[in-house]
């Protein structure tokens, strides 16, 4: 069973389009995250939800809008896609918001904006 | 602000040789420190973590790391490299007692293992 899954795995789209990435975890965790990994492999947190409540919102363009319909799901919607949005987006989850908690990562969604 | 510096974006070792990947952190509060591994086209997997207990931490796949406060370091080692260890390794820091689990990652070190 896949612990943290993401769909789609690859996403190729044109500039200006709107797209969504979905994440689901079956670990029973209450906290989920979105990270962005750029072309130089640098990872940066974007958002975090705890029990469906937004708790981390980094400096991210408001074209990015996360939504957590329940504790097991966290989606990321991106409006008006730009070339600079091309990256790998990782979803992660943890039990609780404690700084010592291990985060479990999904396989990533590679977004390419043409 | 917290940060992590990984010295050496690429490290190459021979199979059977010692693996040493360097990580130095900056934190005004006691840190929690993590090493994650990323295999090609996969997500990140936790290797080990330091959470203020023992300073020498043992992880999966024979890796270990030692927390040295005086040197602000958390270097990752493995006595004998295997071909399967070839991957990208990330050091990360998270603040002690923080209300949110915000990981700050280093820029990664790509480990190549030569036969």
mmCIF file of N, CA and C in Angstrom, chain A residues 9 33 35 37 40-43 45 55-56 58 90 94 97-103 105-107 110, chain B residues 32 34 36 38 41-44 46 49 51 88 90 94-95 97-103 105-107:
data_model
loop_
_atom_site.group_PDB
_atom_site.id
_atom_site.type_symbol
_atom_site.label_atom_id
_atom_site.label_comp_id
_atom_site.label_asym_id
_atom_site.label_seq_id
_atom_site.Cartn_x
_atom_site.Cartn_y
_atom_site.Cartn_z
ATOM 1 N N UNK A 9 1.543 12.019 -11.785
ATOM 2 C CA UNK A 9 2.986 11.939 -11.575
ATOM 3 C C UNK A 9 3.712 12.945 -12.476
ATOM 4 N N UNK A 33 1.645 18.548 4.006
ATOM 5 C CA UNK A 33 2.517 19.628 3.530
ATOM 6 C C UNK A 33 2.629 19.594 2.004
ATOM 7 N N UNK A 35 5.678 20.803 -0.692
ATOM 8 C CA UNK A 35 7.016 21.325 -0.918
ATOM 9 C C UNK A 35 7.232 21.498 -2.418
ATOM 10 N N UNK A 37 10.345 21.513 -5.251
ATOM 11 C CA UNK A 37 11.755 21.244 -5.517
ATOM 12 C C UNK A 37 12.100 21.803 -6.894
ATOM 13 N N UNK A 40 17.367 22.864 -9.410
ATOM 14 C CA UNK A 40 18.644 22.617 -8.731
ATOM 15 C C UNK A 40 18.476 21.721 -7.508
ATOM 16 N N UNK A 41 17.327 21.105 -7.420
ATOM 17 C CA UNK A 41 17.007 20.140 -6.358
ATOM 18 C C UNK A 41 16.764 20.813 -5.008
ATOM 19 N N UNK A 42 16.657 22.142 -4.963
ATOM 20 C CA UNK A 42 16.415 22.814 -3.706
ATOM 21 C C UNK A 42 14.957 22.655 -3.301
ATOM 22 N N UNK A 43 14.749 22.201 -2.060
ATOM 23 C CA UNK A 43 13.406 21.941 -1.533
ATOM 24 C C UNK A 43 12.972 23.061 -0.605
ATOM 25 N N UNK A 45 9.449 24.525 1.639
ATOM 26 C CA UNK A 45 8.060 24.307 2.039
ATOM 27 C C UNK A 45 7.178 25.425 1.487
ATOM 28 N N UNK A 55 -1.692 26.040 8.558
ATOM 29 C CA UNK A 55 -0.816 26.477 9.639
ATOM 30 C C UNK A 55 0.515 27.024 9.152
ATOM 31 N N UNK A 56 0.906 26.675 7.948
ATOM 32 C CA UNK A 56 2.112 27.249 7.352
ATOM 33 C C UNK A 56 1.736 27.762 5.968
ATOM 34 N N UNK A 58 3.958 29.877 3.382
ATOM 35 C CA UNK A 58 5.175 30.603 3.065
ATOM 36 C C UNK A 58 4.901 31.658 2.001
ATOM 37 N N UNK A 90 6.189 18.078 -4.075
ATOM 38 C CA UNK A 90 6.078 16.938 -3.172
ATOM 39 C C UNK A 90 5.041 17.213 -2.099
ATOM 40 N N UNK A 94 2.663 14.068 8.339
ATOM 41 C CA UNK A 94 3.244 13.681 9.625
ATOM 42 C C UNK A 94 2.111 13.570 10.648
ATOM 43 N N UNK A 97 2.181 18.228 14.737
ATOM 44 C CA UNK A 97 2.963 19.345 14.202
ATOM 45 C C UNK A 97 4.283 19.517 14.930
ATOM 46 N N UNK A 98 4.631 18.580 15.790
ATOM 47 C CA UNK A 98 5.879 18.684 16.532
ATOM 48 C C UNK A 98 7.086 18.707 15.617
ATOM 49 N N UNK A 99 8.076 19.498 15.988
ATOM 50 C CA UNK A 99 9.258 19.681 15.160
ATOM 51 C C UNK A 99 10.086 18.415 15.018
ATOM 52 N N UNK A 100 9.891 17.442 15.891
ATOM 53 C CA UNK A 100 10.661 16.209 15.846
ATOM 54 C C UNK A 100 9.994 15.126 15.001
ATOM 55 N N UNK A 101 8.774 15.400 14.554
ATOM 56 C CA UNK A 101 8.029 14.371 13.834
ATOM 57 C C UNK A 101 8.570 14.127 12.436
ATOM 58 N N UNK A 102 8.685 12.846 12.088
ATOM 59 C CA UNK A 102 9.117 12.486 10.750
ATOM 60 C C UNK A 102 8.036 12.846 9.740
ATOM 61 N N UNK A 103 8.472 13.391 8.632
ATOM 62 C CA UNK A 103 7.554 13.647 7.536
ATOM 63 C C UNK A 103 7.731 12.563 6.489
ATOM 64 N N UNK A 105 7.085 11.433 2.660
ATOM 65 C CA UNK A 105 6.928 12.120 1.391
ATOM 66 C C UNK A 105 6.291 11.230 0.331
ATOM 67 N N UNK A 106 5.522 11.873 -0.536
ATOM 68 C CA UNK A 106 4.999 11.215 -1.707
ATOM 69 C C UNK A 106 6.047 11.152 -2.802
ATOM 70 N N UNK A 107 5.713 10.543 -3.937
ATOM 71 C CA UNK A 107 6.677 10.344 -5.027
ATOM 72 C C UNK A 107 6.927 11.594 -5.863
ATOM 73 N N UNK A 110 5.906 15.987 -11.256
ATOM 74 C CA UNK A 110 6.791 16.833 -12.072
ATOM 75 C C UNK A 110 5.928 17.691 -12.989
ATOM 76 N N UNK B 32 16.341 20.301 15.874
ATOM 77 C CA UNK B 32 16.163 18.916 15.493
ATOM 78 C C UNK B 32 16.758 18.800 14.093
ATOM 79 N N UNK B 34 17.757 16.276 10.626
ATOM 80 C CA UNK B 34 17.316 15.123 9.863
ATOM 81 C C UNK B 34 18.224 14.918 8.646
ATOM 82 N N UNK B 36 17.621 13.024 4.962
ATOM 83 C CA UNK B 36 16.710 12.331 4.064
ATOM 84 C C UNK B 36 17.500 11.890 2.828
ATOM 85 N N UNK B 38 16.999 10.743 -1.325
ATOM 86 C CA UNK B 38 16.093 10.746 -2.481
ATOM 87 C C UNK B 38 16.725 9.934 -3.596
ATOM 88 N N UNK B 41 13.990 9.908 -9.228
ATOM 89 C CA UNK B 41 12.555 9.938 -9.555
ATOM 90 C C UNK B 41 11.665 9.412 -8.438
ATOM 91 N N UNK B 42 12.123 9.556 -7.212
ATOM 92 C CA UNK B 42 11.319 9.137 -6.070
ATOM 93 C C UNK B 42 11.201 10.271 -5.056
ATOM 94 N N UNK B 43 10.346 10.054 -4.078
ATOM 95 C CA UNK B 43 10.210 11.010 -2.988
ATOM 96 C C UNK B 43 11.330 10.833 -1.979
ATOM 97 N N UNK B 44 11.279 11.617 -0.912
ATOM 98 C CA UNK B 44 12.319 11.563 0.106
ATOM 99 C C UNK B 44 11.979 10.523 1.164
ATOM 100 N N UNK B 46 13.253 9.177 5.097
ATOM 101 C CA UNK B 46 14.047 9.523 6.256
ATOM 102 C C UNK B 46 15.120 8.469 6.508
ATOM 103 N N UNK B 49 17.308 10.792 12.406
ATOM 104 C CA UNK B 49 17.023 12.117 12.944
ATOM 105 C C UNK B 49 17.647 12.265 14.329
ATOM 106 N N UNK B 51 17.061 14.214 17.870
ATOM 107 C CA UNK B 51 16.028 14.949 18.608
ATOM 108 C C UNK B 51 16.447 15.176 20.043
ATOM 109 N N UNK B 88 20.587 11.174 -3.927
ATOM 110 C CA UNK B 88 20.746 12.548 -3.421
ATOM 111 C C UNK B 88 20.422 12.531 -1.933
ATOM 112 N N UNK B 90 19.817 14.811 1.590
ATOM 113 C CA UNK B 90 19.450 16.135 2.091
ATOM 114 C C UNK B 90 19.514 16.174 3.610
ATOM 115 N N UNK B 94 14.877 21.524 11.873
ATOM 116 C CA UNK B 94 13.554 21.942 12.314
ATOM 117 C C UNK B 94 13.713 22.488 13.720
ATOM 118 N N UNK B 95 13.012 23.562 14.054
ATOM 119 C CA UNK B 95 13.280 24.215 15.327
ATOM 120 C C UNK B 95 12.652 23.493 16.497
ATOM 121 N N UNK B 97 10.808 22.726 19.731
ATOM 122 C CA UNK B 97 9.658 23.324 20.392
ATOM 123 C C UNK B 97 8.819 24.215 19.514
ATOM 124 N N UNK B 98 9.079 24.176 18.235
ATOM 125 C CA UNK B 98 8.305 25.012 17.330
ATOM 126 C C UNK B 98 6.861 24.554 17.242
ATOM 127 N N UNK B 99 5.989 25.507 16.976
ATOM 128 C CA UNK B 99 4.572 25.171 16.883
ATOM 129 C C UNK B 99 4.244 24.469 15.581
ATOM 130 N N UNK B 100 5.100 24.620 14.621
ATOM 131 C CA UNK B 100 4.861 23.963 13.340
ATOM 132 C C UNK B 100 6.116 23.219 12.933
ATOM 133 N N UNK B 101 5.906 22.142 12.211
ATOM 134 C CA UNK B 101 7.004 21.287 11.775
ATOM 135 C C UNK B 101 7.478 21.754 10.416
ATOM 136 N N UNK B 102 8.307 22.797 10.431
ATOM 137 C CA UNK B 102 8.767 23.390 9.188
ATOM 138 C C UNK B 102 10.202 22.959 8.962
ATOM 139 N N UNK B 103 10.409 22.107 7.986
ATOM 140 C CA UNK B 103 11.755 21.639 7.674
ATOM 141 C C UNK B 103 12.457 22.630 6.750
ATOM 142 N N UNK B 105 15.637 22.732 4.395
ATOM 143 C CA UNK B 105 16.547 21.783 3.764
ATOM 144 C C UNK B 105 17.833 22.450 3.284
ATOM 145 N N UNK B 106 18.909 21.651 3.262
ATOM 146 C CA UNK B 106 20.121 22.051 2.584
ATOM 147 C C UNK B 106 19.959 21.829 1.087
ATOM 148 N N UNK B 107 21.002 22.160 0.356
ATOM 149 C CA UNK B 107 20.916 22.096 -1.101
ATOM 150 C C UNK B 107 21.177 20.710 -1.661
#
